[in-house]
GROMACS .gro file of C-alpha atoms in nm:
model
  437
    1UNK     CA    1  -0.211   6.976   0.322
    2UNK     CA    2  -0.299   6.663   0.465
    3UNK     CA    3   0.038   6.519   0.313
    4UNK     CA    4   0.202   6.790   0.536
    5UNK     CA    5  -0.010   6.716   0.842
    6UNK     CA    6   0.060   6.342   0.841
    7UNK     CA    7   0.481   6.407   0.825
    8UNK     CA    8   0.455   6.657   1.105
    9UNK     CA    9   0.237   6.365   1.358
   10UNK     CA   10   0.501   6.157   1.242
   11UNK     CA   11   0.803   6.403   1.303
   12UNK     CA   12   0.628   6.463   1.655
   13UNK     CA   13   0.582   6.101   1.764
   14UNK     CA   14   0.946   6.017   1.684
   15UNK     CA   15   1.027   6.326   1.908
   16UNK     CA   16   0.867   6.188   2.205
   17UNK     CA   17   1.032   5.824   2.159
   18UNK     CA   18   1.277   5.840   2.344
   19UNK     CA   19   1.026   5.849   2.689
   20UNK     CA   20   1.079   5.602   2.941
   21UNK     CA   21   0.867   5.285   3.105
   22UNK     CA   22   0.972   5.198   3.449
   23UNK     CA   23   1.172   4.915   3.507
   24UNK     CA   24   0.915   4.597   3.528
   25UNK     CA   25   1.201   4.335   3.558
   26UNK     CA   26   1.443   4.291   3.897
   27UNK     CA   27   1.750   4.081   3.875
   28UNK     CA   28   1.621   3.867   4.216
   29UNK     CA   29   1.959   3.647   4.210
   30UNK     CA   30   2.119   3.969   4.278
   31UNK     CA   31   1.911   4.091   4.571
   32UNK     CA   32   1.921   3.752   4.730
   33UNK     CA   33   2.309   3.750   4.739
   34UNK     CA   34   2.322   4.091   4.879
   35UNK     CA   35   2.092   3.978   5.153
   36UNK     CA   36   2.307   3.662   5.201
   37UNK     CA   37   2.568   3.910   5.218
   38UNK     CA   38   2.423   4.133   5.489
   39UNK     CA   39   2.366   3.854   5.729
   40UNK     CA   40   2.709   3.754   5.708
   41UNK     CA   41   2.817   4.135   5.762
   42UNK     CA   42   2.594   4.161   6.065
   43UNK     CA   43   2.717   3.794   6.206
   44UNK     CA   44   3.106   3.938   6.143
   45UNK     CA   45   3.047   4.279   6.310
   46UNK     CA   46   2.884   4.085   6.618
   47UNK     CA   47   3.211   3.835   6.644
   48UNK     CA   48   3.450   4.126   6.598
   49UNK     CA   49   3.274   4.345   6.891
   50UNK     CA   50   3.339   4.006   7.140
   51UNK     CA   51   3.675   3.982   7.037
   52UNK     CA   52   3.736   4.364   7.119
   53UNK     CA   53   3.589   4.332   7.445
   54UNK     CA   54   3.789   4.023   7.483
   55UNK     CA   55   4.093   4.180   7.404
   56UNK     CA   56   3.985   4.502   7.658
   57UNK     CA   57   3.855   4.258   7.973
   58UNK     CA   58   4.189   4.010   7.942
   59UNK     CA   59   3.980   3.652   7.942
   60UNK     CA   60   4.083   3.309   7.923
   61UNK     CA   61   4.373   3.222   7.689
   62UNK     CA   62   4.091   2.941   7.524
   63UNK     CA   63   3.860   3.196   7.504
   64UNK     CA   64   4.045   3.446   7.295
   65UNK     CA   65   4.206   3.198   7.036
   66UNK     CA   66   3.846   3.047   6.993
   67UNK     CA   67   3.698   3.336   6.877
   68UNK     CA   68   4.006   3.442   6.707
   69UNK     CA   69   3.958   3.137   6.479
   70UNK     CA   70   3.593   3.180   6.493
   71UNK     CA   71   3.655   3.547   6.326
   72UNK     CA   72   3.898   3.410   6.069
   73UNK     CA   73   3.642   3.118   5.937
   74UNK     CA   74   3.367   3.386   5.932
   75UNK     CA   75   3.596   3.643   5.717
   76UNK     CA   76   3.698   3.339   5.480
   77UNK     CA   77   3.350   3.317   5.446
   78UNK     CA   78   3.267   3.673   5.386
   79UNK     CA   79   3.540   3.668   5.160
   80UNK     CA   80   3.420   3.398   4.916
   81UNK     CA   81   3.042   3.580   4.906
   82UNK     CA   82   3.192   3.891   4.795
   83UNK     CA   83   3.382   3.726   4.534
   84UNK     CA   84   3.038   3.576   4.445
   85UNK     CA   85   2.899   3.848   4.441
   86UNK     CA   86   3.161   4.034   4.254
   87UNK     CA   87   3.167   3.729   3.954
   88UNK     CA   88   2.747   3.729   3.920
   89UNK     CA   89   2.777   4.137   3.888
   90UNK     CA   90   3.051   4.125   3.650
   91UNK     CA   91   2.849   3.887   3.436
   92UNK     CA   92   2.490   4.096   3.460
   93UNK     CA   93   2.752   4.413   3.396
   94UNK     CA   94   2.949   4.213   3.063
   95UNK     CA   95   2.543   4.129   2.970
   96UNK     CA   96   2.405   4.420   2.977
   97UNK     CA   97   2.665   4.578   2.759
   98UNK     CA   98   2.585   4.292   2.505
   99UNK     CA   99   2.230   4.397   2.526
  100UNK     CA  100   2.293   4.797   2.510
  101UNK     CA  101   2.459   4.717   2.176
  102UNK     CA  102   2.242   4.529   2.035
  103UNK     CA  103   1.982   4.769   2.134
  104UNK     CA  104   2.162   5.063   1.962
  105UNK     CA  105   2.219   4.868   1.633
  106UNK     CA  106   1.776   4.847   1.675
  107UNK     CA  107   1.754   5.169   1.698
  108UNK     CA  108   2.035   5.322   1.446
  109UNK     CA  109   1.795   5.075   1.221
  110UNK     CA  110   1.445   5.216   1.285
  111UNK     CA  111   1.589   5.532   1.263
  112UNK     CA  112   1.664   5.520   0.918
  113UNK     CA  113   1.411   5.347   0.805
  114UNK     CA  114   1.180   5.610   0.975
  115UNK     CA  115   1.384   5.890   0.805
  116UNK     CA  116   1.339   5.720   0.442
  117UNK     CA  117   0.975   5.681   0.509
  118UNK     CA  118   0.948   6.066   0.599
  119UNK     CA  119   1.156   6.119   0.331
  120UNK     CA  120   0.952   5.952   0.098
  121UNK     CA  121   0.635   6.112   0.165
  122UNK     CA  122   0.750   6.450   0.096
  123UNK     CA  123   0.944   6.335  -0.203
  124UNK     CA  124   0.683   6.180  -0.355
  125UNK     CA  125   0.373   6.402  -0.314
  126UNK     CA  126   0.049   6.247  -0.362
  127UNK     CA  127   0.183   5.877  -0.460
  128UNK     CA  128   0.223   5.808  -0.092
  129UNK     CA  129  -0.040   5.588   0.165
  130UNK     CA  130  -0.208   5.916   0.222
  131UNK     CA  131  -0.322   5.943  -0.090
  132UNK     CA  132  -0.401   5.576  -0.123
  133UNK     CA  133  -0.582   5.598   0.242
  134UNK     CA  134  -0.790   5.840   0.057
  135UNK     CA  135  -0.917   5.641  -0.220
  136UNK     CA  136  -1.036   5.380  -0.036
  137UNK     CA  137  -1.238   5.641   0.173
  138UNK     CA  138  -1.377   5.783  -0.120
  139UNK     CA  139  -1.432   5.513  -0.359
  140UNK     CA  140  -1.692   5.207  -0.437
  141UNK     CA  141  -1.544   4.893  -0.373
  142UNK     CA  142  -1.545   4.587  -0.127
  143UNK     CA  143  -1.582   4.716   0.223
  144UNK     CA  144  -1.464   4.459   0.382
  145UNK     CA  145  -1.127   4.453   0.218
  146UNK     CA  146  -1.141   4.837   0.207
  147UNK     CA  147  -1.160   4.812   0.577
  148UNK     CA  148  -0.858   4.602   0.634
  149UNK     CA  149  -0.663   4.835   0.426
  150UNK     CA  150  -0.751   5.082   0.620
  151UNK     CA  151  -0.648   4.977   0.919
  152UNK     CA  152  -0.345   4.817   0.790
  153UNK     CA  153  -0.192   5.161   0.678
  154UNK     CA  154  -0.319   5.309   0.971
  155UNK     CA  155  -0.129   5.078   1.198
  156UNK     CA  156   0.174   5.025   1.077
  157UNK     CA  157   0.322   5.358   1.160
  158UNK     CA  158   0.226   5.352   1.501
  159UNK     CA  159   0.340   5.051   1.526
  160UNK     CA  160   0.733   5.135   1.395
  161UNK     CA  161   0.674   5.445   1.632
  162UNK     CA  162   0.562   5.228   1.907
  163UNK     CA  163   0.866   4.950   1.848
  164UNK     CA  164   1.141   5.253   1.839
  165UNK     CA  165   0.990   5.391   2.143
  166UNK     CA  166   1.017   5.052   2.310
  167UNK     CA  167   1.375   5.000   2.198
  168UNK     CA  168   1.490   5.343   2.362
  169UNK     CA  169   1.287   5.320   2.679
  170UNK     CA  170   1.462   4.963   2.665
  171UNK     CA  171   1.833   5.073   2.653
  172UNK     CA  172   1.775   5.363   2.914
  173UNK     CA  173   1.651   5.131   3.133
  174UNK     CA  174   1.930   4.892   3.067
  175UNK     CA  175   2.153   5.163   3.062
  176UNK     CA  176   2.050   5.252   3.458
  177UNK     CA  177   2.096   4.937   3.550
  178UNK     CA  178   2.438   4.898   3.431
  179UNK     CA  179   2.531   5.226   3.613
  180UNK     CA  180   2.383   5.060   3.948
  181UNK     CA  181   2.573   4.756   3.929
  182UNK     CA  182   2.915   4.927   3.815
  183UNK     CA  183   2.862   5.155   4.178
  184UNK     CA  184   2.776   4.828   4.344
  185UNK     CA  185   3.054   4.698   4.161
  186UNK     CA  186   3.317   4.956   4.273
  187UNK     CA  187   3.202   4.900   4.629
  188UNK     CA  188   3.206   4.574   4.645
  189UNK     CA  189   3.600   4.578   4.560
  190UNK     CA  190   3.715   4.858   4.780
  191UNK     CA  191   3.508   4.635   5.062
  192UNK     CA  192   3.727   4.300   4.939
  193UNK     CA  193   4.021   4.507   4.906
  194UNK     CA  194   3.946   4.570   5.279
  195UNK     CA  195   3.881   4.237   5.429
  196UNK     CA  196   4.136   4.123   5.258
  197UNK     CA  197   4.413   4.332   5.451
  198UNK     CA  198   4.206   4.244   5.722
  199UNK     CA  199   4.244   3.868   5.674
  200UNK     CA  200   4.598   3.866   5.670
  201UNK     CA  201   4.598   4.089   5.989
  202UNK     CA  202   4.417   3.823   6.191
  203UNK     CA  203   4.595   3.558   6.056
  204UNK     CA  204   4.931   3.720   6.181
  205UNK     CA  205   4.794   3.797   6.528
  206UNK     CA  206   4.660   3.420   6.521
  207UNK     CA  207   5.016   3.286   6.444
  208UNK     CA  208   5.158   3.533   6.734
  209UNK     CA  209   4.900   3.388   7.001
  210UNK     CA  210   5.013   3.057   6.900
  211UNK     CA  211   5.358   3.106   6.878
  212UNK     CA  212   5.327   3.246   7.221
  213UNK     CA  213   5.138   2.984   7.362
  214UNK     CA  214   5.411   2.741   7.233
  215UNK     CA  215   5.695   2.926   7.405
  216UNK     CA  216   5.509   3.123   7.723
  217UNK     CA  217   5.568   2.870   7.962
  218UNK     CA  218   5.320   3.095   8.196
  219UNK     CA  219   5.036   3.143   7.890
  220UNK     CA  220   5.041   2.739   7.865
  221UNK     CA  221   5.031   2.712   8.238
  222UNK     CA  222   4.714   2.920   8.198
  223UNK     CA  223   4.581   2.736   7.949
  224UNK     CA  224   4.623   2.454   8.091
  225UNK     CA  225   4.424   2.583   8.408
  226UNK     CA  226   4.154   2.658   8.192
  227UNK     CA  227   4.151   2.368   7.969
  228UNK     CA  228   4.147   2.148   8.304
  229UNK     CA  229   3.899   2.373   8.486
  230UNK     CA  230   3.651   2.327   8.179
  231UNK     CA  231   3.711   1.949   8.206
  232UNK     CA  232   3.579   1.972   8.568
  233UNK     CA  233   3.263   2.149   8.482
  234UNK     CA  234   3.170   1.870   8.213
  235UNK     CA  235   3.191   1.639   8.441
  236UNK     CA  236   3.037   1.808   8.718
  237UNK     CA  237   2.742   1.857   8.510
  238UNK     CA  238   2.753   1.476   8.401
  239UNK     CA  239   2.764   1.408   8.800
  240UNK     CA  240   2.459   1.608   8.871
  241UNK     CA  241   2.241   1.490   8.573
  242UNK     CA  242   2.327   1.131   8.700
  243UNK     CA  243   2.223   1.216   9.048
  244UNK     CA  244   1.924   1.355   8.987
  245UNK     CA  245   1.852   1.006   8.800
  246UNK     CA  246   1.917   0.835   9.074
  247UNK     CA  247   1.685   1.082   9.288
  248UNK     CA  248   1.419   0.987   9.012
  249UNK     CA  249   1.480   0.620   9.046
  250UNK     CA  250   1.463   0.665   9.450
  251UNK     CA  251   1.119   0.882   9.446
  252UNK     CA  252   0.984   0.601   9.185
  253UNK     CA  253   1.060   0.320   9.460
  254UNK     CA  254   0.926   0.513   9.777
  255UNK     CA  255   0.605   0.593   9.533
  256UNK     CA  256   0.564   0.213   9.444
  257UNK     CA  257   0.623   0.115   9.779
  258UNK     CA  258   0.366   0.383   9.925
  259UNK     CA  259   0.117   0.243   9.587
  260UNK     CA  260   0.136  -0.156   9.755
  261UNK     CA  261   0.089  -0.062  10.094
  262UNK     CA  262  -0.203   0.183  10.058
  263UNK     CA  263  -0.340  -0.130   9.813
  264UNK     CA  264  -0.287  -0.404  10.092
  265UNK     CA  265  -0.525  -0.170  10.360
  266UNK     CA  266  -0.760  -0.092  10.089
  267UNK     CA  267  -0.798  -0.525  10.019
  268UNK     CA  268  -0.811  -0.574  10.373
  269UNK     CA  269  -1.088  -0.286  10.425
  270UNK     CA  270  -1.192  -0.452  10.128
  271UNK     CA  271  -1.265  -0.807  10.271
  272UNK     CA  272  -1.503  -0.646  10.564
  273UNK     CA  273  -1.738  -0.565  10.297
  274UNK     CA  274  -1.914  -0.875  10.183
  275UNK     CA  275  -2.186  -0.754   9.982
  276UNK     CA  276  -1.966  -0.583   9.782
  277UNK     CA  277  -1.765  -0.899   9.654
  278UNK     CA  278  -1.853  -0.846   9.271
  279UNK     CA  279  -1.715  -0.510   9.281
  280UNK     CA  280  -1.441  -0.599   9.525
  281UNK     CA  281  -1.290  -0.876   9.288
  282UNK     CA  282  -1.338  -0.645   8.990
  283UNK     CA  283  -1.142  -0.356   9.186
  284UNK     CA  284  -0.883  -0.638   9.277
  285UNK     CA  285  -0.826  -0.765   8.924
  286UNK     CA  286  -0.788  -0.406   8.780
  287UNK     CA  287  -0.510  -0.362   9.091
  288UNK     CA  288  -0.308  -0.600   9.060
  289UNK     CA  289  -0.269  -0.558   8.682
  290UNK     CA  290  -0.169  -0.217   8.739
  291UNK     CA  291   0.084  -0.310   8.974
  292UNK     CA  292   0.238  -0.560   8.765
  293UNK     CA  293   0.227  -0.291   8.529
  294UNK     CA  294   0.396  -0.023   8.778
  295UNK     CA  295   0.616  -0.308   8.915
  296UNK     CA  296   0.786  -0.416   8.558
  297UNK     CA  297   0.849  -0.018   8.546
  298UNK     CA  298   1.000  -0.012   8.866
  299UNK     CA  299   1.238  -0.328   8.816
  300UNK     CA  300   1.325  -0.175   8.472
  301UNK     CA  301   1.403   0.163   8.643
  302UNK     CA  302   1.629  -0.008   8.905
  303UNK     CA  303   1.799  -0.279   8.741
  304UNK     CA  304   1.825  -0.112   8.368
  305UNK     CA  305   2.033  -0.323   8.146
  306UNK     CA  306   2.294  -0.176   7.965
  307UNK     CA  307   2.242   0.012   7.639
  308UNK     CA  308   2.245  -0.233   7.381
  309UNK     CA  309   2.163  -0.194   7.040
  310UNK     CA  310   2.281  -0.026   6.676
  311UNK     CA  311   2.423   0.328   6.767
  312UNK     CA  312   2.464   0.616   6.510
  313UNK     CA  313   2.807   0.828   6.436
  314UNK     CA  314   2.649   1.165   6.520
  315UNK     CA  315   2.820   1.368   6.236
  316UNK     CA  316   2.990   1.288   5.897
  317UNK     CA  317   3.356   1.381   5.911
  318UNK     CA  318   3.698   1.246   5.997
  319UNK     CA  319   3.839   1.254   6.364
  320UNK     CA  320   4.022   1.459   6.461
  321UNK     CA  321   4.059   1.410   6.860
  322UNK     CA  322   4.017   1.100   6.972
  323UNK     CA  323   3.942   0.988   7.396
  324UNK     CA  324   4.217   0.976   7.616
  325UNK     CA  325   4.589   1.135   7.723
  326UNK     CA  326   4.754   1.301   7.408
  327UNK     CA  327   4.896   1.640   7.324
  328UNK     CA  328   4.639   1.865   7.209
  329UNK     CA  329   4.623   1.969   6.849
  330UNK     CA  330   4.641   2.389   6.937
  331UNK     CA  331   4.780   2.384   7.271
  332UNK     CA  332   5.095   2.156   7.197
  333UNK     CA  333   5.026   2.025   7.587
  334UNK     CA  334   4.953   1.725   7.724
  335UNK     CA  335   4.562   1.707   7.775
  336UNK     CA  336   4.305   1.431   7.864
  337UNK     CA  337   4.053   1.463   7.636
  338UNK     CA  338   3.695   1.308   7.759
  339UNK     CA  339   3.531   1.287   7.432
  340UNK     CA  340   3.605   1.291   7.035
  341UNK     CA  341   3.632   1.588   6.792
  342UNK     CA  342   3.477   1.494   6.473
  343UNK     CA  343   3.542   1.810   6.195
  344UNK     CA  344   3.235   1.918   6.024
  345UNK     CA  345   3.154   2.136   5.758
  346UNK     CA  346   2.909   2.443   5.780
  347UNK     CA  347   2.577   2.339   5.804
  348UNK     CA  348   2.601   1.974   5.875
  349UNK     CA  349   2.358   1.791   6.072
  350UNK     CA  350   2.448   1.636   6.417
  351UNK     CA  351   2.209   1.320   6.461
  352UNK     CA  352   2.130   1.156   6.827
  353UNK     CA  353   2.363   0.901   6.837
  354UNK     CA  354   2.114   0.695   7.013
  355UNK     CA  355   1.708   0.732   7.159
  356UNK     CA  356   1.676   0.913   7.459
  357UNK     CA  357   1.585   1.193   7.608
  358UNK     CA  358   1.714   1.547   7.616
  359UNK     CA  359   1.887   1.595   7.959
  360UNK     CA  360   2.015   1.952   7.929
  361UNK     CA  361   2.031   2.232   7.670
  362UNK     CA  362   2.335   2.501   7.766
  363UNK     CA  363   2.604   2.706   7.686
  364UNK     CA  364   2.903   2.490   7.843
  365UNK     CA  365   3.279   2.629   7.927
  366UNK     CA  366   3.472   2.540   7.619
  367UNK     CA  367   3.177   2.362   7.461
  368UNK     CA  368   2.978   2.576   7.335
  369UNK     CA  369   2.606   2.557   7.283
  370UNK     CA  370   2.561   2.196   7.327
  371UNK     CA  371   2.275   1.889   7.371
  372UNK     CA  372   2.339   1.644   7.697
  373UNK     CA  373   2.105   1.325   7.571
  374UNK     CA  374   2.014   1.082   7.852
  375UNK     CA  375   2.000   0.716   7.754
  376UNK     CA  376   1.739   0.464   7.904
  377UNK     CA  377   2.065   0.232   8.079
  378UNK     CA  378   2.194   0.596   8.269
  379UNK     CA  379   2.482   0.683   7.937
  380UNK     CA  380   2.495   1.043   7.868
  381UNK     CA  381   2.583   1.177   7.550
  382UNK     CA  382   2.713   1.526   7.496
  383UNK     CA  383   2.755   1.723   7.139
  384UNK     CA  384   2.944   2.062   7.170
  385UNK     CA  385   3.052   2.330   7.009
  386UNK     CA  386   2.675   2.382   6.834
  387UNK     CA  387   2.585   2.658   6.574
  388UNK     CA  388   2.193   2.568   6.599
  389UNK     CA  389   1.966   2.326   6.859
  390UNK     CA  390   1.658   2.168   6.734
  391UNK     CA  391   1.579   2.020   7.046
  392UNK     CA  392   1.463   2.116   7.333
  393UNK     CA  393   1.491   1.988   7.749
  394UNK     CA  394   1.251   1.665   7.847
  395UNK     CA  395   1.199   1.585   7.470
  396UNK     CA  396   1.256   1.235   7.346
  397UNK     CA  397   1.466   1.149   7.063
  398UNK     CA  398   1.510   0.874   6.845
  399UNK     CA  399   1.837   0.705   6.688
  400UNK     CA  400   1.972   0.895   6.419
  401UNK     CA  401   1.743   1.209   6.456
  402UNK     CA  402   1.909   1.550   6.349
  403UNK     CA  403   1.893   1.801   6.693
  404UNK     CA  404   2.084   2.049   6.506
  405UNK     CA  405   2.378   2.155   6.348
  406UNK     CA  406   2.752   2.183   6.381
  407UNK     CA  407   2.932   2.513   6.423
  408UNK     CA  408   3.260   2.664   6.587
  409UNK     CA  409   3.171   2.826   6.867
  410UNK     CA  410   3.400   2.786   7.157
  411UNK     CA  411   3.627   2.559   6.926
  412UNK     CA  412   3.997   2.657   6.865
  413UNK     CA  413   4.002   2.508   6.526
  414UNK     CA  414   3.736   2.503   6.330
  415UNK     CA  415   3.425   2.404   6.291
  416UNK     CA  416   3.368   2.049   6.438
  417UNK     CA  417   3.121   1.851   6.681
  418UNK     CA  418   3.278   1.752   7.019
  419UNK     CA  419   3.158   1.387   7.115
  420UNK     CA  420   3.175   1.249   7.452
  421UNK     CA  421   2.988   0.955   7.618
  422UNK     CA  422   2.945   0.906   8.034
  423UNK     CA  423   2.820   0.560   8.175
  424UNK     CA  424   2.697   0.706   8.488
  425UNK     CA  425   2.992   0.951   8.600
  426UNK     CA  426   3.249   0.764   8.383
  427UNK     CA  427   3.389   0.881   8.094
  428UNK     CA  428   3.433   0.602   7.801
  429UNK     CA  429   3.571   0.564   7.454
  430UNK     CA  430   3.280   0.767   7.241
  431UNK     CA  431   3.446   0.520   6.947
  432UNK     CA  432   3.418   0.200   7.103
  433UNK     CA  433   3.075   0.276   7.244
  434UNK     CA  434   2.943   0.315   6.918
  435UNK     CA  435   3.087  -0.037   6.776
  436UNK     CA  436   2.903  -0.174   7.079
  437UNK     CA  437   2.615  -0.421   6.951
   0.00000   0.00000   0.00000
């Protein structure tokens, strides 16, 4: 009887085996990619929707092939995640059929050994652990050993039940998560397969824009117009930074001059008041050192020498546009370029090419987000075409400082840094500026 009780637990607890744990582990490489992912597809979706309203509204001939190139860099760039993401689910897919093998030779193996031992206790009647179990219940001996035995036959049933359960709840698990990625899988390609097409569409309408922008005498003629007209509003904006400087400078005089004479009526009131001299002289001798003080200000504010000192290249990269007359590198038209084009790569850091202090954060025609920096000798330096500003208006700088980083908005080729450099209202060589000692 109790040889037939013990088979039928063990017949029942292999029966419920095959119940399942929920999953404890999450593959977090994977969910960080796809969130990587969904940023870009939200970024992509944002630069299509400007280029259809672009395309709806007729704008500027700059404007459109800017973002047109903007929206082929960011689908090159959704692109290579999916194929990331594609290669790391391939591999988690290739090891998780390693691992559902492996777990199915486990189980084929506790299986049969589970079937022997069943086996063998019906086959073998009373010469089985039951029957030894029983013994050491009933019989004199050392309890302390008896114990252990006891326990030891007692456990290691459960114990093969409680591996084989394991193993199975192990392999569905597995097994689940192999059907997830193959879905995500399957997605993932048709979505490639997609972009892809999509790629080459842009690219062709790119190459017609161009191509008709080489031979449209009236599209250059337009472009043109708007290169020139966002030429004029650079240095429109340089002109009115550099008078309100010179505003500054003006107020700082007439406030100086207002400080000396309101200090010569205060020494002469001063001088009526004899028995007063102790603090008079005092008063006097703190004066005068602030106006030598407020005076050395005032001369430096005037009659600022130029900029002199070490400068820094504001972005690592080779140029690609440098200062002056010369055909442009999209527009195949003769255009005066007032700064440099230096490419960058995604993400890089644009660095003050000098201290200062931040003149003006905007959105500039055919700049882009960009950083106007104010230098203490009246030289303005601009950085364009800006993914992300870490600066902000009135804040001071020093040399070399990152104020944010390069990006390709409002560029027509790329992502790069545009570079120019304004002593006063003139335009100068950004290049040679920065060899200056």
């Amino acid at each position: 009887m109790r040889l037939v009780s013990l088979s039928a637990f063990l017949l029942f607890v292999f029966a419920v085996a095959a119940w399942g744990a929920p999953l404890k582990r999450t593959d977090t490489q994977i969910d960080e990619q796809k969130n990587a992912l969904k940023k870009l597809e939200v970024d992509l979706a944002k630069k299509r929707e400007e280029l259809a309203v672009l395309e709806t509204e007729e704008k500027g001939v700059l404007n459109t092939i800017s973002l047109l190139d903007q929206n082929l860099n960011r689908t090159r760039s959704y692109l290579s995640e999916l194929s990331r993401n594609e290669d790391m689910l391939q591999g988690a897919v290739k090891q998780l059929v390693m691992d559902i093998d492996s777990l199915d030779t486990k189980i084929k193996d506790r299986k049969r050994a589970m079937r022997k031992r069943v086996r063998n206790l019906y086959v073998h009647g009373r010469s089985n652990d039951a029957e030894i179990l029983f013994d050491l219940l009933t019989k004199n001996g050392n309890p302390e050993r008896e114990v252990y035995w006891v326990h030891h036959l007692l456990n290691r049933d459960r114990e093969d039940v409680e591996t084989l359960r394991n193993l199975v709840t192990e392999r569905s698990q597995k097994q689940q998560a192999q059907q997830k990625h193959l879905a995500e899988l399957s997605r993932l390609r048709s979505r490639k397969a997609v972009e892809e097409r999509g790629l080459v569409a842009q690219m062709n309408g790119q190459e017609r824009m161009l191509n008709s922008l080489k031979h449209d005498k009236a599209v250059q003629r337009m472009a043109l117009k708007e290169f020139e007209r966002n030429q004029r509003t650079m240095l429109a904006l340089i002109k009115r930074l550099e008078e309100r400087r010179k505003r500054e400078i003006e107020e700082a005089k007439k406030a100086e001059a207002a400080r000396l004479a309101a200090l010569k009526k205060k020494e002469r009131d001063a001088e009526k008041k004899r028995e007063a001299e102790k603090i008079r002289e005092a008063e006097k001798a703190r004066e005068a050192e602030k106006a030598r003080q407020q005076t050395e200000m005032a001369k430096k504010t005037v009659q600022a020498q130029p900029f002199k000192g070490p400068k820094c290249m504001p972005l690592d990269g080779p140029i690609i546009s440098e200062y002056g007359l010369q055909e442009h590198p999209v527009l195949h038209i003769m255009t005066r370029n007032l700064g440099v084009e230096i490419r960058g790569k995604r993400g890089g850091h644009v660095r003050a090419a000098a201290a200062g202090t931040v003149a003006m954060v905007a959105e500039i025609d055919g700049r882009g987000p960009s950083v106007i920096i104010e230098h203490e000798d009246g030289t303005y330096t601009v950085y364009g075409h800006m993914k992300a500003i870490h600066v902000q208006e009135g804040k001071s700088v020093k040399k070399c400082e990152e104020i944010g980083e390069v990006g390709d908005i409002a560029s027509l080729n790329g992502i790069k840094l545009y570079f120019q450099v304004s002593e006063g209202t003139q335009t100068v060589d950004p290049l040679q500026w920065l060899k200056q000692k």
